[in-house]
Coordinates of C-alpha atoms in Angstrom, one line a residue:
X1 CA -17.7 -29.5 34.3
X2 CA -17.7 -31.1 30.8
X3 CA -19.3 -29.9 27.6
X4 CA -22.8 -31.3 27.3
X5 CA -24.1 -32.1 23.8
X6 CA -27.7 -31.8 25.2
X7 CA -27.5 -28.1 26.0
X8 CA -30.7 -26.2 25.2
X9 CA -30.7 -25.1 21.6
X10 CA -32.0 -21.8 20.4
X11 CA -34.8 -21.6 17.9
X12 CA -33.9 -21.2 14.2
X13 CA -33.1 -17.6 13.2
X14 CA -32.2 -15.9 9.9
X15 CA -28.6 -15.8 9.0
X16 CA -28.7 -12.0 8.9
X17 CA -29.7 -12.0 12.6
X18 CA -26.8 -14.2 13.8
X19 CA -24.1 -12.1 15.5
X20 CA -20.6 -13.6 15.3
X21 CA -17.7 -12.1 17.1
X22 CA -14.2 -12.9 15.9
X23 CA -11.4 -12.2 18.4
X24 CA -7.7 -11.9 17.6
X25 CA -5.2 -12.2 20.5
X26 CA -2.3 -9.9 21.2
X27 CA 1.1 -11.3 20.1
X28 CA 4.0 -10.6 22.5
X29 CA 7.5 -10.2 21.0
X30 CA 6.2 -9.4 17.6
X31 CA 8.7 -10.1 14.7
X32 CA 6.7 -9.0 11.6
X33 CA 4.4 -6.1 10.7
X34 CA 0.8 -6.6 10.0
X35 CA -2.2 -8.0 11.8
X36 CA -4.2 -11.2 12.4
X37 CA -5.2 -12.2 8.8
X38 CA -7.7 -14.8 10.1
X39 CA -10.2 -12.2 11.2
X40 CA -10.8 -10.5 7.8
X41 CA -10.6 -13.8 5.9
X42 CA -13.2 -15.5 8.1
X43 CA -15.4 -12.4 8.2
X44 CA -15.3 -12.2 4.4
X45 CA -16.2 -15.9 4.1
X46 CA -19.2 -15.4 6.5
X47 CA -20.4 -12.3 4.7
X48 CA -20.2 -14.0 1.4
X49 CA -22.5 -16.7 2.8
X50 CA -25.0 -14.1 3.9
X51 CA -24.0 -13.5 7.6
X52 CA -23.9 -9.8 7.9
X53 CA -23.4 -9.3 11.6
X54 CA -19.7 -10.2 11.9
X55 CA -17.6 -8.2 14.3
X56 CA -13.8 -8.3 14.2
X57 CA -12.0 -7.5 17.5
X58 CA -8.3 -7.7 17.1
X59 CA -6.6 -7.1 20.5
X60 CA -3.5 -6.1 18.6
X61 CA -5.3 -2.8 18.0
X62 CA -4.2 0.0 20.3
X63 CA -7.8 1.2 20.7
X64 CA -9.2 -2.2 22.0
X65 CA -9.0 -3.9 25.4
X66 CA -10.6 -7.1 26.7
X67 CA -13.3 -4.9 28.4
X68 CA -14.4 -3.8 24.9
X69 CA -14.6 -7.5 23.9
X70 CA -16.7 -8.2 27.1
X71 CA -19.1 -5.5 26.2
X72 CA -19.5 -6.7 22.6
X73 CA -20.1 -10.4 23.3
X74 CA -23.1 -10.0 25.5
X75 CA -25.6 -10.4 22.7
X76 CA -23.4 -12.6 20.4
X77 CA -24.5 -15.9 19.1
X78 CA -21.1 -17.3 18.3
X79 CA -17.7 -16.3 19.7
X80 CA -14.4 -17.4 18.0
X81 CA -10.8 -16.8 19.0
X82 CA -9.4 -16.8 15.4
X83 CA -6.0 -17.3 13.9
X84 CA -4.5 -18.2 17.3
X85 CA -0.9 -19.4 17.9
X86 CA 0.1 -22.0 20.5
X87 CA 2.3 -19.3 22.1
X88 CA -0.8 -17.3 22.9
X89 CA -2.4 -19.8 25.2
X90 CA -1.9 -17.8 28.4
X91 CA -3.9 -14.9 26.9
X92 CA -6.5 -17.2 25.3
X93 CA -7.0 -19.0 28.6
X94 CA -7.5 -15.8 30.6
X95 CA -9.7 -14.0 28.1
X96 CA -12.0 -17.0 27.2
X97 CA -12.6 -17.6 30.9
X98 CA -13.6 -13.9 31.3
X99 CA -15.9 -14.1 28.4
X100 CA -17.7 -17.2 29.8
X101 CA -18.2 -15.5 33.1
X102 CA -19.6 -12.4 31.3
X103 CA -22.0 -14.7 29.4
X104 CA -23.1 -16.4 32.6
X105 CA -23.9 -13.0 34.1
X106 CA -26.4 -12.4 31.3
X107 CA -27.9 -15.9 31.2
X108 CA -26.2 -16.8 27.9
X109 CA -23.8 -19.5 28.9
X110 CA -25.0 -21.7 26.0
X111 CA -23.3 -19.4 23.4
X112 CA -20.5 -21.4 21.9
X113 CA -16.9 -20.2 22.5
X114 CA -14.5 -21.6 19.9
X115 CA -10.7 -21.4 19.4
X116 CA -9.2 -21.7 16.0
X117 CA -5.7 -21.6 14.4
X118 CA -2.5 -23.4 15.2
X119 CA -3.2 -23.1 18.9
X120 CA -5.6 -26.1 18.4
X121 CA -2.9 -28.6 17.6
X122 CA -2.5 -31.4 20.2
X123 CA -4.9 -29.5 22.5
X124 CA -6.6 -32.4 24.4
X125 CA -4.8 -31.6 27.6
X126 CA -5.9 -28.0 27.5
X127 CA -9.5 -29.0 26.6
X128 CA -9.7 -31.1 29.8
X129 CA -9.1 -28.1 32.0
X130 CA -10.9 -25.4 30.0
X131 CA -14.6 -26.5 30.2
X132 CA -15.8 -23.0 29.2
X133 CA -14.3 -23.5 25.7
X134 CA -16.9 -25.3 23.7
X135 CA -14.7 -26.6 20.9
X136 CA -11.5 -26.2 19.0
X137 CA -11.4 -25.6 15.2
X138 CA -8.4 -27.5 13.8
X139 CA -7.5 -26.5 10.3
X140 CA -8.3 -23.9 7.7
X141 CA -11.6 -22.2 8.5
X142 CA -12.9 -20.5 5.4
X143 CA -15.4 -23.3 4.7
X144 CA -15.8 -24.8 8.1
X145 CA -16.7 -21.5 9.7
X146 CA -19.7 -21.2 7.4
X147 CA -20.9 -24.6 8.2
X148 CA -20.6 -23.8 11.9
X149 CA -22.5 -20.5 11.5
X150 CA -25.4 -22.3 9.7
X151 CA -25.8 -24.7 12.6
X152 CA -26.0 -21.6 14.9
X153 CA -28.7 -20.2 12.6
X154 CA -30.6 -23.5 12.8
X155 CA -30.3 -23.6 16.5
X156 CA -28.6 -27.0 16.1
X157 CA -24.9 -26.4 16.9
X158 CA -24.7 -28.6 20.0
X159 CA -26.7 -31.4 18.3
X160 CA -24.6 -31.3 15.1
X161 CA -21.1 -30.4 16.3
X162 CA -20.1 -34.0 16.5
X163 CA -20.4 -34.1 12.7
X164 CA -18.7 -30.8 11.8
X165 CA -15.3 -31.5 10.2
X166 CA -12.4 -29.7 11.9
X167 CA -14.0 -29.6 15.4
X168 CA -12.6 -31.3 18.4
X169 CA -14.0 -31.1 21.9
X170 CA -14.6 -33.0 25.2
X171 CA -17.6 -35.3 25.2
X172 CA -20.0 -35.7 28.1
X173 CA -18.2 -39.0 28.8
X174 CA -14.9 -37.3 29.2
X175 CA -13.5 -38.4 25.9
X176 CA -11.8 -36.1 23.4
X177 CA -13.8 -36.2 20.1
X178 CA -12.2 -35.2 16.8
X179 CA -14.2 -34.8 13.6
X180 CA -12.2 -35.6 10.5
X181 CA -13.4 -35.4 6.9
X182 CA -13.4 -39.2 6.6
X183 CA -14.4 -39.7 10.2
X184 CA -11.0 -41.4 10.9
X185 CA -10.6 -41.1 14.7
X186 CA -7.0 -42.3 14.5
X187 CA -5.8 -39.5 12.3
X188 CA -2.3 -38.3 13.4
X189 CA -2.7 -35.0 15.3
X190 CA -0.2 -33.1 13.3
X191 CA -2.5 -33.2 10.3
X192 CA -5.3 -30.7 10.1
X193 CA -8.8 -32.2 10.4
X194 CA -10.7 -29.6 8.5
X195 CA -10.9 -29.8 4.7
X196 CA -8.2 -27.8 2.9
X197 CA -9.5 -24.8 0.9
X198 CA -8.7 -25.1 -2.8
X199 CA -10.1 -21.8 -4.0
X200 CA -9.9 -18.6 -2.0
X201 CA -10.3 -16.1 -4.9
X202 CA -13.6 -14.7 -3.6
X203 CA -12.3 -14.1 -0.1
X204 CA -11.5 -10.5 0.7
X205 CA -8.3 -10.7 2.8
X206 CA -8.7 -7.0 3.6
X207 CA -12.4 -7.2 4.7
X208 CA -13.0 -4.7 7.5
X209 CA -9.2 -4.6 8.0
X210 CA -7.9 -2.1 10.5
X211 CA -4.2 -1.2 10.4
X212 CA -2.1 -2.3 13.4
X213 CA 0.9 0.1 13.5
X214 CA 3.2 -2.3 15.2
X215 CA 6.8 -2.1 13.9
X216 CA 8.7 -5.4 13.8
X217 CA 12.3 -5.8 14.7
X218 CA 13.9 -6.1 11.3
X219 CA 13.1 -2.7 9.6
X220 CA 12.8 -4.1 6.1
X221 CA 10.1 -1.9 4.7
X222 CA 11.4 1.6 4.9
X223 CA 11.3 4.6 2.6
X224 CA 14.4 6.4 1.3
X225 CA 14.1 8.8 4.3
X226 CA 13.9 5.8 6.7
X227 CA 10.2 6.2 7.3
X228 CA 8.4 3.0 8.2
X229 CA 6.1 2.2 5.3
X230 CA 2.5 1.2 6.0
X231 CA 2.6 -2.5 5.6
X232 CA 0.0 -5.2 5.0
X233 CA 0.2 -9.0 4.8
X234 CA -1.4 -11.1 2.1
X235 CA -1.2 -14.8 1.2
X236 CA -1.2 -15.8 -2.5
X237 CA -0.8 -19.5 -2.0
X238 CA -1.7 -22.4 0.3
X239 CA 0.2 -25.6 0.9
X240 CA 3.9 -26.5 1.0
X241 CA 5.7 -29.0 -1.1
X242 CA 8.1 -30.0 1.7
X243 CA 7.7 -31.7 5.2
X244 CA 10.3 -30.1 7.5
X245 CA 10.0 -31.5 11.0
X246 CA 10.1 -28.2 13.0
X247 CA 7.2 -26.6 11.0
X248 CA 3.5 -27.3 11.6
X249 CA 2.5 -26.0 8.2
X250 CA 4.3 -28.1 5.8
X251 CA 3.1 -31.4 7.2
X252 CA -0.5 -30.6 6.4
X253 CA -0.5 -30.7 2.6
X254 CA 2.1 -30.7 -0.2
X255 CA -0.4 -29.4 -2.8
X256 CA 0.2 -25.8 -3.6
X257 CA -2.8 -23.6 -4.6
X258 CA -2.3 -20.0 -5.8
X259 CA -4.5 -17.0 -5.7
X260 CA -5.8 -15.9 -9.1
X261 CA -4.3 -12.9 -10.8
X262 CA -7.7 -11.0 -10.8
X263 CA -8.3 -11.6 -7.1
X264 CA -4.7 -10.6 -6.2
X265 CA -4.9 -7.4 -8.2
X266 CA -8.3 -6.5 -6.8
X267 CA -7.0 -6.8 -3.2
X268 CA -3.8 -4.8 -3.9
X269 CA -6.0 -2.0 -5.3
X270 CA -8.0 -2.0 -2.1
X271 CA -4.8 -1.7 -0.1
X272 CA -3.6 1.2 -2.2
X273 CA -6.9 3.0 -1.7
X274 CA -6.2 2.7 2.1
X275 CA -2.6 4.2 1.6
X276 CA -0.7 1.0 2.1
X277 CA 2.8 1.1 0.6
X278 CA 4.4 -2.3 1.3
X279 CA 3.2 -5.9 1.2
X280 CA 4.6 -8.9 2.9
X281 CA 3.5 -12.1 1.2
X282 CA 2.9 -14.6 4.0
X283 CA 3.5 -17.8 2.0
X284 CA 5.8 -20.7 2.6
X285 CA 7.8 -21.0 -0.6
X286 CA 7.1 -18.0 -2.9
X287 CA 9.2 -19.3 -5.9
X288 CA 7.9 -22.9 -5.8
X289 CA 6.3 -22.1 -9.2
X290 CA 8.6 -19.8 -11.1
X291 CA 6.1 -18.5 -13.7
X292 CA 3.5 -17.8 -11.0
X293 CA 6.0 -16.0 -8.7
X294 CA 7.2 -13.8 -11.5
X295 CA 3.7 -12.8 -12.5
X296 CA 2.9 -11.9 -8.9
X297 CA 6.0 -9.8 -8.8
X298 CA 4.9 -8.0 -11.9
X299 CA 1.5 -7.3 -10.5
X300 CA 3.0 -6.0 -7.2
X301 CA 5.1 -3.5 -9.1
X302 CA 2.3 -2.5 -11.5
X303 CA 0.1 -1.7 -8.4
X304 CA 2.8 0.4 -6.8
X305 CA 4.0 -1.7 -3.9
X306 CA 7.4 -2.7 -2.5
X307 CA 7.3 -6.2 -1.1
X308 CA 9.0 -9.2 0.4
X309 CA 8.3 -12.9 1.0
X310 CA 9.7 -16.3 1.9
X311 CA 11.2 -19.1 -0.2
X312 CA 13.7 -21.9 0.1
X313 CA 17.4 -21.7 -0.9
X314 CA 17.0 -24.6 -3.3
X315 CA 14.0 -23.0 -5.0
X316 CA 15.6 -19.7 -6.2
X317 CA 18.4 -18.7 -8.6
X318 CA 20.2 -15.6 -9.7
X319 CA 17.9 -15.0 -12.7
X320 CA 14.8 -15.1 -10.5
X321 CA 16.4 -12.8 -8.0
X322 CA 17.2 -10.1 -10.6
X323 CA 13.7 -10.4 -11.9
X324 CA 12.2 -10.0 -8.4
X325 CA 14.4 -7.0 -7.5
X326 CA 13.5 -5.3 -10.8
X327 CA 9.9 -5.7 -9.7
X328 CA 10.2 -4.0 -6.3
X329 CA 11.2 -6.9 -4.1
X330 CA 13.2 -5.6 -1.2
X331 CA 13.4 -8.7 1.0
X332 CA 13.4 -12.5 0.6
X333 CA 13.6 -14.7 3.7
X334 CA 15.3 -18.1 3.7
X335 CA 15.2 -20.5 6.6
X336 CA 18.8 -21.7 6.4
X337 CA 18.2 -23.4 9.8
X338 CA 21.8 -24.9 9.9
X339 CA 24.6 -25.7 7.6
X340 CA 25.7 -29.1 8.9
X341 CA 24.6 -31.9 6.6
X342 CA 23.9 -34.0 9.7
X343 CA 21.4 -31.4 11.0
X344 CA 19.6 -31.2 7.7
X345 CA 19.2 -35.0 7.8
X346 CA 17.9 -35.1 11.4
X347 CA 15.3 -32.4 10.6
X348 CA 14.2 -33.9 7.3
X349 CA 15.0 -30.8 5.4
X350 CA 14.8 -32.7 2.1
X351 CA 12.4 -35.1 0.5
X352 CA 13.2 -38.4 -1.2
X353 CA 15.0 -41.6 -0.3
X354 CA 17.6 -41.7 2.5
X355 CA 20.4 -41.8 -0.1
X356 CA 18.9 -38.8 -1.9
X357 CA 18.5 -36.9 1.3
X358 CA 22.1 -37.5 2.3
X359 CA 23.3 -36.3 -1.1
X360 CA 21.1 -33.1 -0.9
X361 CA 22.3 -32.5 2.7
X362 CA 26.0 -32.6 1.7
X363 CA 25.3 -30.4 -1.3
X364 CA 23.4 -27.9 0.8
X365 CA 26.2 -25.7 2.2
X366 CA 27.6 -24.9 -1.3
X367 CA 24.0 -24.0 -2.4
X368 CA 23.7 -21.7 0.6
X369 CA 26.9 -19.8 -0.2
X370 CA 26.0 -19.6 -3.9
X371 CA 22.5 -18.2 -3.2
X372 CA 23.8 -15.5 -0.8
X373 CA 26.5 -14.6 -3.3
X374 CA 23.8 -14.2 -5.9
X375 CA 21.6 -12.2 -3.6
X376 CA 24.4 -9.7 -2.8
X377 CA 25.1 -9.4 -6.5
X378 CA 21.4 -9.0 -7.4
X379 CA 21.0 -6.3 -4.8
X380 CA 18.4 -8.4 -2.8
X381 CA 18.8 -7.9 1.0
X382 CA 19.5 -11.2 2.6
X383 CA 18.7 -12.7 6.0
X384 CA 20.7 -15.6 7.4
X385 CA 18.4 -17.5 9.8
X386 CA 19.7 -20.2 12.2
X387 CA 17.9 -22.4 14.6
X388 CA 20.0 -23.2 17.7
X389 CA 19.8 -26.5 19.6
X390 CA 18.8 -28.8 16.8
X391 CA 19.5 -32.5 16.7
X392 CA 22.0 -34.0 14.2
X393 CA 22.2 -37.4 12.6
X394 CA 25.0 -39.8 13.2
X395 CA 26.2 -41.5 10.0
X396 CA 28.0 -44.7 9.4
X397 CA 31.7 -44.5 8.1
X398 CA 30.6 -44.6 4.5
X399 CA 28.0 -41.8 5.1
X400 CA 25.3 -43.9 3.5
X401 CA 23.1 -44.7 6.5
X402 CA 21.8 -42.9 9.6
X403 CA 22.7 -44.9 12.7
X404 CA 21.4 -42.5 15.4
X405 CA 20.9 -39.0 16.6
X406 CA 22.5 -36.6 19.1
X407 CA 22.3 -32.9 20.0
X408 CA 24.2 -30.3 18.1
X409 CA 27.1 -28.6 20.1
X410 CA 28.3 -25.1 20.6
X411 CA 31.1 -25.8 18.2
X412 CA 28.5 -26.9 15.5
X413 CA 26.7 -23.6 15.9
X414 CA 29.9 -21.6 15.8
X415 CA 30.8 -23.3 12.5
X416 CA 27.3 -22.5 11.0
X417 CA 27.6 -18.8 12.2
X418 CA 31.1 -18.4 10.9
X419 CA 30.0 -19.9 7.6
X420 CA 27.1 -17.5 7.4
X421 CA 28.9 -14.3 8.3
X422 CA 32.2 -14.9 6.4
X423 CA 30.9 -16.9 3.4
X424 CA 27.4 -15.5 2.9
X425 CA 27.9 -11.8 4.0
X426 CA 24.2 -11.4 4.9
X427 CA 22.4 -8.1 5.6
X428 CA 20.5 -9.6 8.5
X429 CA 21.4 -12.4 11.0
X430 CA 18.6 -13.8 13.2
X431 CA 18.5 -16.7 15.6
X432 CA 15.8 -18.9 17.0
X433 CA 16.0 -21.5 19.7
X434 CA 14.4 -24.7 18.6
X435 CA 10.8 -24.7 20.0
X436 CA 8.5 -27.6 19.8
X437 CA 5.4 -26.4 18.2
X438 CA 2.5 -28.8 18.5
X439 CA 1.4 -30.0 15.1
X440 CA 5.0 -30.4 14.0
X441 CA 6.7 -33.7 13.7
X442 CA 9.4 -32.4 16.0
X443 CA 6.9 -32.0 18.8
X444 CA 4.7 -35.0 18.0
X445 CA 7.2 -37.8 17.5
X446 CA 5.0 -39.7 15.0
X447 CA 7.3 -42.6 15.1
X448 CA 10.4 -40.6 14.4
X449 CA 13.1 -40.5 17.1
X450 CA 15.5 -37.8 15.8
X451 CA 14.2 -35.1 18.2
X452 CA 14.0 -37.3 21.3
X453 CA 17.6 -36.3 22.2
X454 CA 16.7 -32.6 22.5
X455 CA 13.0 -32.7 23.4
X456 CA 12.2 -31.7 27.1
X457 CA 9.6 -34.5 27.2
X458 CA 12.0 -37.1 25.7
X459 CA 10.0 -39.7 23.7
X460 CA 6.7 -38.2 24.7
X461 CA 4.9 -35.6 22.5
X462 CA 5.0 -31.9 23.3
X463 CA 1.3 -30.8 23.6
X464 CA -0.4 -27.4 23.7
X465 CA -0.5 -27.6 27.5
X466 CA 3.2 -27.1 27.7
X467 CA 2.6 -23.5 26.6
X468 CA 0.0 -22.7 29.3
X469 CA 1.4 -22.3 32.9
X470 CA -1.8 -23.5 34.4
X471 CA -1.6 -26.7 32.4
X472 CA 2.1 -27.2 33.2
X473 CA 1.3 -27.0 36.9
X474 CA -1.8 -29.2 36.6
X475 CA -0.1 -32.0 34.7
X476 CA 3.4 -31.7 36.2
X477 CA 5.0 -31.2 32.8
X478 CA 8.8 -30.7 32.7
X479 CA 9.6 -27.0 32.2
X480 CA 12.3 -25.5 30.1
X481 CA 14.8 -23.3 32.0
X482 CA 13.5 -19.6 32.1
X483 CA 16.0 -16.8 31.5
X484 CA 15.8 -13.4 29.9
X485 CA 18.8 -14.1 27.7
X486 CA 16.5 -16.3 25.5
X487 CA 14.9 -13.0 24.3
X488 CA 18.1 -12.5 22.2
X489 CA 16.5 -15.2 20.0
X490 CA 13.4 -14.4 17.9
X491 CA 10.0 -14.5 19.5
X492 CA 11.0 -16.7 22.5
X493 CA 8.7 -16.4 25.5
X494 CA 8.9 -17.6 29.1
X495 CA 6.5 -20.5 28.7
X496 CA 7.7 -22.4 25.7
X497 CA 9.3 -25.9 25.6
X498 CA 12.7 -25.5 24.0
X499 CA 15.5 -27.7 23.1
X500 CA 17.5 -29.3 26.0
X501 CA 20.7 -28.7 24.0
X502 CA 20.6 -25.0 24.9
X503 CA 21.1 -23.2 28.2
X504 CA 21.5 -19.5 29.1
X505 CA 25.3 -19.5 28.9
X506 CA 25.3 -21.2 25.5
X507 CA 22.8 -18.7 24.1
X508 CA 24.9 -15.8 25.5
X509 CA 28.1 -17.2 24.2
X510 CA 26.5 -17.9 20.7
X511 CA 25.3 -14.3 20.4
X512 CA 28.7 -12.9 21.6
X513 CA 30.5 -15.0 19.1
X514 CA 28.2 -13.7 16.3
X515 CA 28.8 -10.1 17.5
X516 CA 32.5 -10.6 17.5
X517 CA 32.5 -11.9 13.9
X518 CA 30.3 -9.0 12.8
X519 CA 32.5 -6.4 14.5
X520 CA 35.7 -7.9 13.0
X521 CA 34.0 -7.8 9.6
X522 CA 33.2 -4.1 10.0
X523 CA 36.8 -3.4 11.1
X524 CA 37.9 -4.9 7.8
X525 CA 35.7 -2.4 6.0
X526 CA 33.1 -4.9 5.0
X527 CA 29.3 -4.7 5.1
X528 CA 27.7 -4.5 8.6
X529 CA 25.4 -7.4 9.2
X530 CA 22.4 -6.5 11.4
X531 CA 21.3 -8.9 14.2
X532 CA 17.7 -9.4 15.0
X533 CA 17.4 -7.8 18.4
X534 CA 14.2 -7.5 20.4
X535 CA 13.4 -3.8 20.8
X536 CA 12.9 -4.2 24.5
X537 CA 16.5 -5.3 24.9
X538 CA 17.7 -2.2 22.9
X539 CA 15.5 0.1 25.1
X540 CA 17.0 -1.4 28.2
X541 CA 20.5 -0.9 26.9
X542 CA 21.4 -4.6 27.2
X543 CA 22.5 -4.5 23.5
X544 CA 23.7 -1.5 21.6
X545 CA 25.1 -0.6 18.2
X546 CA 27.5 2.2 17.3
X547 CA 27.3 4.3 14.1
X548 CA 29.4 1.8 12.3
X549 CA 27.1 -1.0 13.2
X550 CA 29.4 -2.7 15.8
X551 CA 27.8 -4.4 18.7
X552 CA 28.3 -4.4 22.5
X553 CA 26.4 -6.5 24.9
X554 CA 25.8 -6.4 28.7
X555 CA 27.0 -9.3 31.0
X556 CA 24.9 -12.4 31.1
X557 CA 23.6 -11.8 34.6
X558 CA 22.0 -8.5 33.5
X559 CA 19.6 -10.5 31.3
X560 CA 18.4 -12.8 34.1
X561 CA 15.2 -11.1 35.2
X562 CA 13.9 -9.2 32.1

């Protein structure tokens, strides 16, 4: 069954009569507090445009199940799985199918079912085997969702969907159709195909927001008596000035747009009225503009919040750190990724000419050490984040040219861990295994061969189908080795294509090595560094920590079947 563009259209109805249901999927192995921000953001956009019947159903909520969703969608005119991640495809696949069956039972199979978010990157293979999903919304949705809703009100969605920027879907002739702003059918698929939003001041990020009391695994927003503070997420900027290969955000636009001061303050006041105490600013590089970052820090303190965010090591200095701490910043995350210059080059950590990138890469370790030294001195809790199983560049003897690529080794990772624990003295240490997220250059190849040596598909792109067991079986995709020990790394699930440089023994040995260094550091009387550990592993007793903060870990075989 393929999508038909000639489905019977409904008659035109008033925008106030259009019922739109926004669904947020459950996230397994949660790392950060908060909830699906896409739901209130899209709902606010729709309500601002006159659509008053917008229902938000976030399956992260403890009081909702898929049965509640099935009851709510019976009389819906538009159903959207919003803010989805590629890792959620097993849940999206199951739930969207149930919704379609429910609609069929009530004679409403012509109601569009859409999927939006990063799950829509490189999604053609899934589109071919999910005929009940009408279309996929690739890119930011604040403007495109309103256009889609207006076509529903006109009864013309199926007639006009081939012209709606950001949509991609299967045509009647079995071809995958992508609507780009300039109608360029050959646009590379790691670029969003919906127009980027340049002004989001009027959008209420807290619209209809219901708190999700999930606690993440890093415990960074606590009161003096160790109580978990009620935490919300906000974004104050869009866009990223860099183009790192393992990220599917930074490749979309390097133009950074900030939220206005008035809008930011208004939304913080709303949160305060709802008894929120902490805010995580979900942005890519918080300090990319020094003046704007400091002003946002001032506003957060004035409105009575403690807070944290992300930035890059090469975009912050000691003076900034002290200023942020003085204005209630309690956490700043840096993606170190790795310390080897050759790794930074293979992952395109830096912009500029090859010569410039090589110089920046060899300067990077000293910058890392200096930033962590400054953080400790400024009193800003620090997190040393490493990605395991990355590729590294091979340089000529003069170190002026990249001549090839190869996988990193266990020795490479040990060097980076030792550097982090002994030179940087971080508060937190967390690991991730390199995963190939569709939409990133690492997954999509895009003419770059640096990741072929560690990609399970070799020179072929990693698509969304690799994250859906049904698609893996249907297409015969190579599967990454499954083992519970991968849960020692942040947010790694069973069905995820991961680097071929890693295996269960290497993951286990890497974590054991980190624990050994941490325990030795504690024995010397130094600060205890806390590892990111999945709460399930702690509950099972596979990893434990004593009162001093020293770690013990169960044998590798005990992790096999969790």
